[in-house]
Amino acid sequence: MSDPSPMERSLPVVRRLSYAVGHFLNDLCASMWFTYLLVYYHSVLGFPSTYAGVLLLVGQIADGLSTPLVGYESDRTPGFAAYGKRKTWHLVGTLSVLVSFPFIFNPCLGCDVNTPHWVGLTYFIPFIIIFQFGWASTQISHLSLIPELVSGEHAKVELTACRYAFTVVANITVYAVAWLLFHFQAQQTDNPLISDSLGRVDIPIFRDLSLIVLAIGTVFSLVFHLGTRETGPAQEESGREEEEEGQPLLSLNQETSSSQTLLQWKHWFKEPAFYQVAFLYMCTRLMVNLSQTYMSMYLTNALLLPKNFIATIPLVMYVSEFVCSLVMKPVSKLIGINMTYFLGLLLVLGFSYWVLVDVKMGQQVYGAGVLLGAGSATVLVMSLSMTARLIGHQTQSGAFVYGAMSFTDKMANGLGVIIIQSLHPCSTETCCPACVWFYRDVMVIVTGGVALAAAACLCTILIWPIKIRQ
């Protein structure tokens, strides 16, 4: 692989860090959303499994529809004054998340144990839609800044890995706070309602966790908006002219020629690589999000572990992911992005095989969690790097590409959850013995099965590399 060009843009450490924390609030909320949503509505509030699945599906559909629309609008609108179009959409998304998320992990106002579940279902849906619109706005605008802030494959991998490192820190924060809340609850030995099983007594834990998450995320969002400078169109054009003045005539002619082939959103549908990367990204997100969604159910209903494990095991997974993110850049430089992704797939397949053969793994689930955490971090960062490689210098429509990728992942995740929930062997909050095998099979299929599909897609990328062909 060739060395980076001296003309490649990079960021100082301070600006790199201020950018990387811009998705911290989203990551905190996403950690709660995927890890605890089904557990909260099914095991704590007592919703039927299908109702809990419908709420997650509604959120995924709202997110999936919002991402390409936000991407399209983010590419074409100038933003608020000189603030920058990406940062303007980021701010809109942040405010939407802040006003809606607290209601999602609180019982509906005026409801009690005798309130019909369909009333609660109707109550939560509007807040979930607003939250997912805000989440999508923040995500797409933040991702779209990568090819605008830096250029060159290694610089993009570095910035993506730095961004993901804070994603891991956000997840560790959520699970550490959750563990502390469960730990403090367990110290209340005089409360006869507290047990190792989840129930309505745990409502305050999830309420407090959501409020703590929002408080921490708000601080990091403020750091992002104060420390990240988005280049406006006029500044970008001026900077390009200054670069061109110092280049030889031949190089200037090449740049002028290439600038005439700008891809708009509709042109991407004619690019085969667009579909390759979209399918790979969808498989990656299915592995990561569905395993995160059903890990808590697997721990409590299949392995029959105490409820504090729904905090400790995800915590171990994300510590593993954090360590893995630190070595991501040198490994990808050594063996390339494609082979690094394949290495991550092997780790995920190792976890799937372990779950398949060891039905009663008990405390060994910590080791399996390390495998899944390292594999998830690797495939996620590399899939984002492949998306950035696909966009290349076509930053004028980069937000649409990220939005389209996210659309495939959100719709697939939503459909996956509703299918799994419809196959659930129990209709009440109390699981039957069939749940032991049900959740084990779910973990095997959503990790091992999807990993094999991703491996097949990776083979096509090895044969036909990612590049714009039209």
CSV table of C-alpha atoms in Angstrom, one decimal:
chain,number,residue,atom,x,y,z
A,1,MET,CA,0.0,0.0,0.0
A,2,SER,CA,1.4,3.4,-1.0
A,3,ASP,CA,2.4,6.0,1.5
A,4,PRO,CA,0.1,8.9,2.1
A,5,SER,CA,0.5,11.9,-0.3
A,6,PRO,CA,2.0,15.0,1.2
A,7,MET,CA,-1.1,16.9,0.1
A,8,GLU,CA,-3.4,14.8,2.2
A,9,ARG,CA,-5.2,16.7,4.9
A,10,SER,CA,-5.0,15.7,8.6
A,11,LEU,CA,-6.2,17.2,11.8
A,12,PRO,CA,-4.3,18.3,15.0
A,13,VAL,CA,-4.8,16.1,18.0
A,14,VAL,CA,-7.1,18.6,19.8
A,15,ARG,CA,-9.4,19.0,16.7
A,16,ARG,CA,-9.4,15.3,16.2
A,17,LEU,CA,-10.6,14.7,19.7
A,18,SER,CA,-13.2,17.4,19.6
A,19,TYR,CA,-14.6,15.8,16.4
A,20,ALA,CA,-14.5,12.3,17.9
A,21,VAL,CA,-16.7,13.2,20.9
A,22,GLY,CA,-19.4,14.7,18.6
A,23,HIS,CA,-21.2,11.3,18.5
A,24,PHE,CA,-20.9,10.6,22.2
A,25,LEU,CA,-24.5,11.5,23.1
A,26,ASN,CA,-25.8,9.4,20.2
A,27,ASP,CA,-23.6,6.5,21.4
A,28,LEU,CA,-24.7,6.7,25.0
A,29,CYS,CA,-28.4,6.7,23.9
A,30,ALA,CA,-27.8,3.9,21.3
A,31,SER,CA,-26.2,1.7,23.9
A,32,MET,CA,-29.3,2.0,26.1
A,33,TRP,CA,-31.6,1.6,23.1
A,34,PHE,CA,-30.1,-1.6,21.7
A,35,THR,CA,-29.1,-3.2,25.0
A,36,TYR,CA,-32.0,-2.4,27.3
A,37,LEU,CA,-35.1,-1.5,25.2
A,38,LEU,CA,-36.5,-5.0,24.9
A,39,VAL,CA,-35.5,-5.9,28.4
A,40,TYR,CA,-37.1,-2.7,29.8
A,41,TYR,CA,-40.4,-3.0,28.0
A,42,HIS,CA,-40.8,-6.8,28.2
A,43,SER,CA,-39.3,-7.7,31.5
A,44,VAL,CA,-39.7,-4.5,33.5
A,45,LEU,CA,-42.9,-2.9,32.2
A,46,GLY,CA,-44.4,-6.2,31.3
A,47,PHE,CA,-45.3,-5.5,27.7
A,48,PRO,CA,-45.9,-8.6,25.5
A,49,SER,CA,-42.8,-9.6,23.4
A,50,THR,CA,-44.5,-8.5,20.2
A,51,TYR,CA,-45.3,-5.1,21.6
A,52,ALA,CA,-41.7,-4.5,22.6
A,53,GLY,CA,-40.6,-5.6,19.2
A,54,VAL,CA,-43.1,-3.2,17.5
A,55,LEU,CA,-41.6,-0.3,19.5
A,56,LEU,CA,-38.1,-1.2,18.4
A,57,LEU,CA,-39.3,-1.7,14.8
A,58,VAL,CA,-41.0,1.7,14.8
A,59,GLY,CA,-37.8,3.3,15.9
A,60,GLN,CA,-35.8,1.6,13.3
A,61,ILE,CA,-38.2,2.5,10.5
A,62,ALA,CA,-38.2,6.1,11.6
A,63,ASP,CA,-34.4,6.1,11.7
A,64,GLY,CA,-34.2,4.3,8.4
A,65,LEU,CA,-36.4,6.8,6.6
A,66,SER,CA,-34.8,9.8,8.2
A,67,THR,CA,-31.2,8.9,7.3
A,68,PRO,CA,-31.4,9.2,3.5
A,69,LEU,CA,-33.7,12.3,3.8
A,70,VAL,CA,-31.3,14.0,6.2
A,71,GLY,CA,-28.4,13.0,4.1
A,72,TYR,CA,-30.0,14.5,1.0
A,73,GLU,CA,-31.0,17.8,2.8
A,74,SER,CA,-27.6,18.0,4.5
A,75,ASP,CA,-25.9,17.9,1.1
A,76,ARG,CA,-28.0,20.5,-0.5
A,77,THR,CA,-28.7,23.0,2.3
A,78,PRO,CA,-26.1,25.7,3.3
A,79,GLY,CA,-26.8,25.5,7.0
A,80,PHE,CA,-27.4,28.3,9.5
A,81,ALA,CA,-25.4,31.4,8.5
A,82,ALA,CA,-21.7,30.6,8.7
A,83,TYR,CA,-22.2,27.7,11.2
A,84,GLY,CA,-21.8,25.0,8.5
A,85,LYS,CA,-24.4,22.7,7.1
A,86,ARG,CA,-23.1,19.5,8.8
A,87,LYS,CA,-22.9,21.2,12.3
A,88,THR,CA,-26.4,22.8,11.8
A,89,TRP,CA,-28.0,19.4,11.3
A,90,HIS,CA,-25.9,18.0,14.1
A,91,LEU,CA,-27.3,20.6,16.4
A,92,VAL,CA,-30.9,19.9,15.3
A,93,GLY,CA,-30.4,16.2,16.0
A,94,THR,CA,-28.9,16.8,19.4
A,95,LEU,CA,-31.8,19.0,20.5
A,96,SER,CA,-34.3,16.4,19.3
A,97,VAL,CA,-32.6,13.6,21.2
A,98,LEU,CA,-32.5,15.7,24.4
A,99,VAL,CA,-36.2,16.5,24.4
A,100,SER,CA,-37.4,13.0,23.6
A,101,PHE,CA,-35.1,10.4,25.1
A,102,PRO,CA,-36.1,10.9,28.8
A,103,PHE,CA,-39.6,9.8,28.0
A,104,ILE,CA,-38.6,6.5,26.4
A,105,PHE,CA,-37.1,5.0,29.6
A,106,ASN,CA,-39.9,6.3,31.9
A,107,PRO,CA,-43.3,4.7,32.4
A,108,CYS,CA,-46.0,6.6,30.5
A,109,LEU,CA,-47.5,9.5,32.5
A,110,GLY,CA,-50.7,8.6,34.2
A,111,CYS,CA,-50.3,4.9,33.6
A,112,ASP,CA,-50.3,2.1,36.2
A,113,VAL,CA,-50.1,-1.7,36.3
A,114,ASN,CA,-53.8,-1.9,35.2
A,115,THR,CA,-53.4,0.4,32.1
A,116,PRO,CA,-53.8,-1.6,28.9
A,117,HIS,CA,-50.6,-2.2,27.1
A,118,TRP,CA,-51.9,-0.6,23.8
A,119,VAL,CA,-52.2,2.7,25.6
A,120,GLY,CA,-48.5,2.6,26.6
A,121,LEU,CA,-47.7,1.6,23.0
A,122,THR,CA,-49.5,4.6,21.6
A,123,TYR,CA,-47.9,6.9,24.2
A,124,PHE,CA,-44.2,5.9,23.5
A,125,ILE,CA,-44.3,5.9,19.7
A,126,PRO,CA,-44.2,9.7,19.1
A,127,PHE,CA,-41.2,10.1,21.5
A,128,ILE,CA,-39.4,7.2,19.7
A,129,ILE,CA,-40.0,8.8,16.3
A,130,ILE,CA,-38.6,12.2,17.4
A,131,PHE,CA,-35.6,10.5,19.1
A,132,GLN,CA,-34.8,8.5,16.0
A,133,PHE,CA,-35.0,11.5,13.7
A,134,GLY,CA,-32.6,13.4,16.0
A,135,TRP,CA,-30.3,10.4,16.2
A,136,ALA,CA,-30.2,10.0,12.5
A,137,SER,CA,-29.6,13.7,12.0
A,138,THR,CA,-26.6,13.7,14.4
A,139,GLN,CA,-25.2,10.5,13.0
A,140,ILE,CA,-25.3,11.4,9.3
A,141,SER,CA,-24.0,14.9,9.8
A,142,HIS,CA,-21.1,13.6,12.0
A,143,LEU,CA,-20.1,10.9,9.6
A,144,SER,CA,-20.3,13.3,6.6
A,145,LEU,CA,-17.6,15.4,8.2
A,146,ILE,CA,-14.9,12.7,7.9
A,147,PRO,CA,-14.2,13.1,4.2
A,148,GLU,CA,-14.5,16.8,4.5
A,149,LEU,CA,-12.0,17.2,7.5
A,150,VAL,CA,-9.3,14.8,6.2
A,151,SER,CA,-8.3,13.2,3.0
A,152,GLY,CA,-6.4,10.0,2.3
A,153,GLU,CA,-7.3,6.4,3.3
A,154,HIS,CA,-5.1,6.2,6.5
A,155,ALA,CA,-6.2,9.6,7.8
A,156,LYS,CA,-9.9,8.5,7.4
A,157,VAL,CA,-9.2,5.2,9.1
A,158,GLU,CA,-7.5,7.0,12.0
A,159,LEU,CA,-10.4,9.5,12.4
A,160,THR,CA,-12.9,6.7,12.2
A,161,ALA,CA,-11.0,4.6,14.7
A,162,CYS,CA,-10.8,7.7,17.1
A,163,ARG,CA,-14.5,8.2,16.7
A,164,TYR,CA,-15.2,4.6,17.4
A,165,ALA,CA,-12.9,4.7,20.5
A,166,PHE,CA,-15.3,7.2,22.0
A,167,THR,CA,-18.2,5.0,20.9
A,168,VAL,CA,-16.7,2.3,23.0
A,169,VAL,CA,-16.0,4.7,25.9
A,170,ALA,CA,-19.7,5.7,25.7
A,171,ASN,CA,-20.8,2.1,25.9
A,172,ILE,CA,-18.4,1.4,28.8
A,173,THR,CA,-19.9,4.5,30.6
A,174,VAL,CA,-23.5,3.2,30.2
A,175,TYR,CA,-22.7,-0.3,31.5
A,176,ALA,CA,-20.5,1.0,34.3
A,177,VAL,CA,-23.2,3.3,35.5
A,178,ALA,CA,-25.8,0.5,35.1
A,179,TRP,CA,-23.6,-1.8,37.2
A,180,LEU,CA,-23.3,0.8,39.9
A,181,LEU,CA,-27.1,1.4,40.0
A,182,PHE,CA,-27.7,-2.4,40.3
A,183,HIS,CA,-25.0,-2.6,42.9
A,184,PHE,CA,-26.5,0.1,45.0
A,185,GLN,CA,-30.0,-1.5,44.6
A,186,ALA,CA,-28.6,-4.8,45.9
A,187,GLN,CA,-27.3,-3.1,49.0
A,188,GLN,CA,-30.9,-2.4,50.0
A,189,THR,CA,-31.3,-5.6,51.9
A,190,ASP,CA,-34.3,-4.3,53.8
A,191,ASN,CA,-36.4,-4.1,50.6
A,192,PRO,CA,-38.2,-7.5,50.1
A,193,LEU,CA,-39.2,-6.6,46.5
A,194,ILE,CA,-35.6,-6.7,45.2
A,195,SER,CA,-34.5,-10.0,43.6
A,196,ASP,CA,-32.2,-11.3,41.0
A,197,SER,CA,-34.9,-11.1,38.4
A,198,LEU,CA,-36.0,-8.0,36.5
A,199,GLY,CA,-39.4,-6.4,37.3
A,200,ARG,CA,-41.2,-3.1,37.9
A,201,VAL,CA,-39.0,-2.5,41.0
A,202,ASP,CA,-36.2,-1.8,38.5
A,203,ILE,CA,-38.0,1.2,36.8
A,204,PRO,CA,-36.0,3.8,38.8
A,205,ILE,CA,-32.7,2.2,37.7
A,206,PHE,CA,-33.5,2.7,34.0
A,207,ARG,CA,-35.0,6.2,34.6
A,208,ASP,CA,-31.9,7.3,36.5
A,209,LEU,CA,-29.6,5.8,33.9
A,210,SER,CA,-31.3,7.6,31.0
A,211,LEU,CA,-31.0,11.0,32.9
A,212,ILE,CA,-27.3,10.4,33.7
A,213,VAL,CA,-26.7,9.5,30.0
A,214,LEU,CA,-28.2,12.7,28.8
A,215,ALA,CA,-26.3,14.9,31.2
A,216,ILE,CA,-22.9,13.4,30.2
A,217,GLY,CA,-23.8,13.5,26.5
A,218,THR,CA,-24.7,17.1,26.6
A,219,VAL,CA,-21.3,18.1,27.9
A,220,PHE,CA,-19.5,16.2,25.1
A,221,SER,CA,-21.8,17.7,22.4
A,222,LEU,CA,-20.9,21.1,23.6
A,223,VAL,CA,-17.2,20.2,23.3
A,224,PHE,CA,-17.8,19.1,19.7
A,225,HIS,CA,-19.6,22.3,18.6
A,226,LEU,CA,-17.0,24.5,20.3
A,227,GLY,CA,-13.9,22.6,19.0
A,228,THR,CA,-14.9,21.5,15.5
A,229,ARG,CA,-14.6,23.9,12.6
A,230,GLU,CA,-16.4,23.0,9.5
A,231,THR,CA,-15.1,24.5,6.3
A,232,GLY,CA,-17.7,26.5,4.5
A,233,PRO,CA,-18.1,26.5,0.7
A,234,ALA,CA,-16.4,29.8,0.2
A,235,GLN,CA,-13.4,28.8,2.4
A,236,GLU,CA,-13.2,25.5,0.8
A,237,GLU,CA,-13.1,27.0,-2.7
A,238,SER,CA,-10.5,29.6,-1.5
A,239,GLY,CA,-8.3,26.8,0.0
A,240,ARG,CA,-8.6,24.8,-3.2
A,241,GLU,CA,-7.4,27.8,-5.3
A,242,GLU,CA,-4.4,28.3,-3.0
A,243,GLU,CA,-3.5,24.7,-3.3
A,244,GLU,CA,-3.8,24.8,-7.1
A,245,GLU,CA,-1.5,27.9,-7.3
A,246,GLY,CA,1.4,25.9,-5.8
A,247,GLN,CA,0.9,22.9,-8.1
A,248,PRO,CA,2.4,22.2,-11.5
A,249,LEU,CA,0.3,22.9,-14.5
A,250,LEU,CA,-0.2,19.2,-15.3
A,251,SER,CA,-1.5,18.5,-11.8
A,252,LEU,CA,-3.9,21.5,-12.0
A,253,ASN,CA,-5.3,20.2,-15.3
A,254,GLN,CA,-5.9,16.8,-13.8
A,255,GLU,CA,-7.7,18.3,-10.8
A,256,THR,CA,-9.8,20.5,-13.1
A,257,SER,CA,-10.7,17.4,-15.1
A,258,SER,CA,-11.6,15.3,-12.1
A,259,SER,CA,-13.7,18.1,-10.5
A,260,GLN,CA,-16.0,18.0,-13.5
A,261,THR,CA,-17.2,14.4,-12.6
A,262,LEU,CA,-19.1,15.2,-9.4
A,263,LEU,CA,-21.6,12.5,-8.5
A,264,GLN,CA,-25.0,13.5,-7.3
A,265,TRP,CA,-27.2,11.3,-5.2
A,266,LYS,CA,-29.0,9.6,-8.1
A,267,HIS,CA,-25.6,8.7,-9.8
A,268,TRP,CA,-24.7,6.4,-6.9
A,269,PHE,CA,-27.4,3.9,-7.9
A,270,LYS,CA,-25.4,3.1,-11.0
A,271,GLU,CA,-22.3,2.2,-9.1
A,272,PRO,CA,-21.9,-1.6,-8.3
A,273,ALA,CA,-19.5,-0.7,-5.4
A,274,PHE,CA,-22.4,1.2,-3.8
A,275,TYR,CA,-24.4,-2.0,-3.4
A,276,GLN,CA,-21.4,-4.0,-2.3
A,277,VAL,CA,-20.6,-1.6,0.5
A,278,ALA,CA,-24.3,-1.2,1.5
A,279,PHE,CA,-24.7,-5.0,1.9
A,280,LEU,CA,-21.5,-5.4,3.8
A,281,TYR,CA,-22.5,-2.4,6.1
A,282,MET,CA,-25.9,-3.9,6.6
A,283,CYS,CA,-24.5,-7.3,7.6
A,284,THR,CA,-22.0,-5.6,10.0
A,285,ARG,CA,-24.7,-3.6,11.7
A,286,LEU,CA,-26.9,-6.7,12.0
A,287,MET,CA,-24.1,-8.5,13.8
A,288,VAL,CA,-23.3,-5.7,16.1
A,289,ASN,CA,-26.8,-4.4,16.9
A,290,LEU,CA,-28.8,-7.6,17.1
A,291,SER,CA,-26.1,-9.3,19.3
A,292,GLN,CA,-26.2,-6.2,21.5
A,293,THR,CA,-30.0,-6.2,21.6
A,294,TYR,CA,-30.4,-9.9,22.6
A,295,MET,CA,-27.3,-10.3,24.8
A,296,SER,CA,-29.3,-9.2,27.9
A,297,MET,CA,-32.1,-11.7,27.1
A,298,TYR,CA,-29.5,-14.4,26.4
A,299,LEU,CA,-27.8,-13.8,29.8
A,300,THR,CA,-30.9,-13.8,31.9
A,301,ASN,CA,-33.2,-16.2,30.1
A,302,ALA,CA,-30.8,-18.7,28.4
A,303,LEU,CA,-27.9,-18.8,30.8
A,304,LEU,CA,-30.1,-17.9,33.8
A,305,LEU,CA,-27.6,-15.5,35.2
A,306,PRO,CA,-28.4,-12.8,37.8
A,307,LYS,CA,-29.7,-9.4,36.4
A,308,ASN,CA,-26.4,-7.6,37.2
A,309,PHE,CA,-24.8,-9.6,34.4
A,310,ILE,CA,-26.7,-7.4,31.9
A,311,ALA,CA,-24.3,-4.7,32.9
A,312,THR,CA,-21.0,-6.6,33.6
A,313,ILE,CA,-20.9,-8.7,30.4
A,314,PRO,CA,-21.5,-5.8,28.0
A,315,LEU,CA,-18.9,-3.8,30.0
A,316,VAL,CA,-16.4,-6.6,29.4
A,317,MET,CA,-17.3,-6.6,25.7
A,318,TYR,CA,-16.7,-2.9,25.3
A,319,VAL,CA,-13.5,-2.9,27.2
A,320,SER,CA,-12.3,-5.5,24.7
A,321,GLU,CA,-13.6,-3.2,21.9
A,322,PHE,CA,-11.7,-0.2,23.3
A,323,VAL,CA,-8.4,-2.1,23.4
A,324,CYS,CA,-9.1,-3.4,19.9
A,325,SER,CA,-9.7,0.1,18.6
A,326,LEU,CA,-6.3,1.2,19.8
A,327,VAL,CA,-4.5,-1.3,17.5
A,328,MET,CA,-6.9,-0.8,14.5
A,329,LYS,CA,-4.8,1.6,12.6
A,330,PRO,CA,-1.5,-0.2,12.6
A,331,VAL,CA,-3.2,-3.6,11.8
A,332,SER,CA,-5.1,-2.1,8.9
A,333,LYS,CA,-1.9,-0.5,7.6
A,334,LEU,CA,-0.1,-3.8,7.8
A,335,ILE,CA,-2.6,-6.2,6.2
A,336,GLY,CA,-5.1,-3.7,4.6
A,337,ILE,CA,-8.8,-2.9,5.4
A,338,ASN,CA,-10.3,-6.0,3.7
A,339,MET,CA,-8.1,-8.5,5.6
A,340,THR,CA,-8.6,-6.6,8.9
A,341,TYR,CA,-12.4,-6.9,8.3
A,342,PHE,CA,-11.9,-10.7,7.7
A,343,LEU,CA,-10.0,-11.0,10.9
A,344,GLY,CA,-12.9,-9.4,12.8
A,345,LEU,CA,-15.3,-11.9,11.1
A,346,LEU,CA,-13.2,-14.8,12.4
A,347,LEU,CA,-13.5,-13.5,16.0
A,348,VAL,CA,-17.3,-13.2,15.6
A,349,LEU,CA,-17.5,-16.7,14.2
A,350,GLY,CA,-15.5,-17.9,17.2
A,351,PHE,CA,-18.0,-16.4,19.6
A,352,SER,CA,-20.9,-18.0,17.6
A,353,TYR,CA,-19.3,-21.4,17.7
A,354,TRP,CA,-18.7,-21.1,21.5
A,355,VAL,CA,-22.3,-20.3,22.2
A,356,LEU,CA,-23.4,-23.2,19.9
A,357,VAL,CA,-21.4,-25.9,21.6
A,358,ASP,CA,-21.3,-24.6,25.3
A,359,VAL,CA,-25.0,-24.5,26.3
A,360,LYS,CA,-24.2,-23.9,30.0
A,361,MET,CA,-21.1,-21.8,29.8
A,362,GLY,CA,-21.7,-19.9,33.0
A,363,GLN,CA,-18.8,-17.7,34.0
A,364,GLN,CA,-17.0,-18.6,30.7
A,365,VAL,CA,-19.4,-16.1,29.1
A,366,TYR,CA,-16.8,-13.4,30.0
A,367,GLY,CA,-14.3,-15.0,27.5
A,368,ALA,CA,-17.0,-15.3,24.8
A,369,GLY,CA,-17.8,-11.6,25.4
A,370,VAL,CA,-14.2,-10.6,24.8
A,371,LEU,CA,-14.3,-12.4,21.4
A,372,LEU,CA,-17.6,-10.8,20.4
A,373,GLY,CA,-16.4,-7.3,21.5
A,374,ALA,CA,-13.1,-7.4,19.6
A,375,GLY,CA,-14.8,-8.8,16.5
A,376,SER,CA,-17.6,-6.3,16.5
A,377,ALA,CA,-15.2,-3.3,16.9
A,378,THR,CA,-13.0,-4.6,14.0
A,379,VAL,CA,-15.8,-5.1,11.5
A,380,LEU,CA,-17.6,-1.9,12.4
A,381,VAL,CA,-14.6,0.4,12.0
A,382,MET,CA,-13.5,-1.3,8.8
A,383,SER,CA,-17.0,-1.1,7.3
A,384,LEU,CA,-17.1,2.6,8.0
A,385,SER,CA,-13.6,3.0,6.5
A,386,MET,CA,-14.8,1.2,3.3
A,387,THR,CA,-17.7,3.6,3.1
A,388,ALA,CA,-15.3,6.5,3.4
A,389,ARG,CA,-13.2,4.9,0.7
A,390,LEU,CA,-16.2,4.6,-1.6
A,391,ILE,CA,-17.0,8.3,-1.2
A,392,GLY,CA,-13.4,9.4,-1.7
A,393,HIS,CA,-13.4,13.0,-3.0
A,394,GLN,CA,-17.2,13.0,-3.7
A,395,THR,CA,-17.9,14.8,-0.5
A,396,GLN,CA,-20.7,16.9,-2.1
A,397,SER,CA,-23.0,13.8,-1.9
A,398,GLY,CA,-21.2,12.0,1.0
A,399,ALA,CA,-24.1,12.5,3.4
A,400,PHE,CA,-26.5,10.7,1.1
A,401,VAL,CA,-24.2,7.7,0.8
A,402,TYR,CA,-23.9,7.5,4.6
A,403,GLY,CA,-27.7,7.9,4.9
A,404,ALA,CA,-28.3,5.1,2.3
A,405,MET,CA,-25.9,2.8,4.2
A,406,SER,CA,-27.7,3.6,7.4
A,407,PHE,CA,-31.1,3.0,5.8
A,408,THR,CA,-30.2,-0.5,4.9
A,409,ASP,CA,-29.0,-1.3,8.4
A,410,LYS,CA,-32.0,0.3,10.2
A,411,MET,CA,-34.6,-1.5,8.1
A,412,ALA,CA,-32.8,-4.8,8.4
A,413,ASN,CA,-32.4,-4.5,12.1
A,414,GLY,CA,-36.0,-3.5,12.6
A,415,LEU,CA,-37.3,-6.4,10.5
A,416,GLY,CA,-34.9,-8.8,12.2
A,417,VAL,CA,-36.2,-7.8,15.6
A,418,ILE,CA,-39.9,-8.1,14.7
A,419,ILE,CA,-39.3,-11.5,13.1
A,420,ILE,CA,-37.4,-12.8,16.2
A,421,GLN,CA,-40.1,-11.3,18.6
A,422,SER,CA,-42.9,-12.9,16.6
A,423,LEU,CA,-41.2,-16.3,17.0
A,424,HIS,CA,-40.8,-15.9,20.7
A,425,PRO,CA,-42.2,-19.0,22.5
A,426,CYS,CA,-43.7,-16.9,25.4
A,427,SER,CA,-46.2,-14.1,25.2
A,428,THR,CA,-45.9,-12.8,28.8
A,429,GLU,CA,-43.0,-11.2,30.7
A,430,THR,CA,-42.3,-14.5,32.4
A,431,CYS,CA,-40.2,-16.7,30.1
A,432,CYS,CA,-40.8,-20.5,29.8
A,433,PRO,CA,-38.1,-23.2,29.5
A,434,ALA,CA,-38.2,-22.9,25.7
A,435,CYS,CA,-36.5,-19.5,26.1
A,436,VAL,CA,-33.2,-21.2,27.0
A,437,TRP,CA,-32.9,-22.7,23.5
A,438,PHE,CA,-34.6,-19.8,21.7
A,439,TYR,CA,-32.2,-17.1,22.8
A,440,ARG,CA,-29.2,-19.4,22.3
A,441,ASP,CA,-30.3,-20.0,18.7
A,442,VAL,CA,-30.9,-16.3,18.2
A,443,MET,CA,-27.3,-15.4,19.3
A,444,VAL,CA,-25.8,-18.1,17.1
A,445,ILE,CA,-27.8,-17.0,14.0
A,446,VAL,CA,-27.4,-13.2,14.3
A,447,THR,CA,-23.6,-13.6,14.8
A,448,GLY,CA,-22.5,-16.7,12.9
A,449,GLY,CA,-25.1,-16.7,10.2
A,450,VAL,CA,-24.8,-13.0,9.3
A,451,ALA,CA,-21.0,-13.2,9.6
A,452,LEU,CA,-21.0,-15.9,6.8
A,453,ALA,CA,-23.2,-13.6,4.6
A,454,ALA,CA,-20.7,-10.8,5.2
A,455,ALA,CA,-17.8,-13.0,4.3
A,456,ALA,CA,-19.5,-13.8,1.0
A,457,CYS,CA,-19.8,-10.1,0.3
A,458,LEU,CA,-16.2,-9.5,1.3
A,459,CYS,CA,-15.2,-12.0,-1.4
A,460,THR,CA,-16.9,-10.0,-4.1
A,461,ILE,CA,-15.0,-6.9,-2.8
A,462,LEU,CA,-11.7,-8.8,-3.0
A,463,ILE,CA,-12.5,-9.7,-6.7
A,464,TRP,CA,-14.0,-6.3,-7.6
A,465,PRO,CA,-12.3,-3.7,-5.4
A,466,ILE,CA,-14.3,-0.6,-4.1
A,467,LYS,CA,-14.0,2.2,-6.7
A,468,ILE,CA,-16.2,4.4,-8.8
A,469,ARG,CA,-16.5,2.7,-12.2
A,470,GLN,CA,-19.0,4.8,-14.2
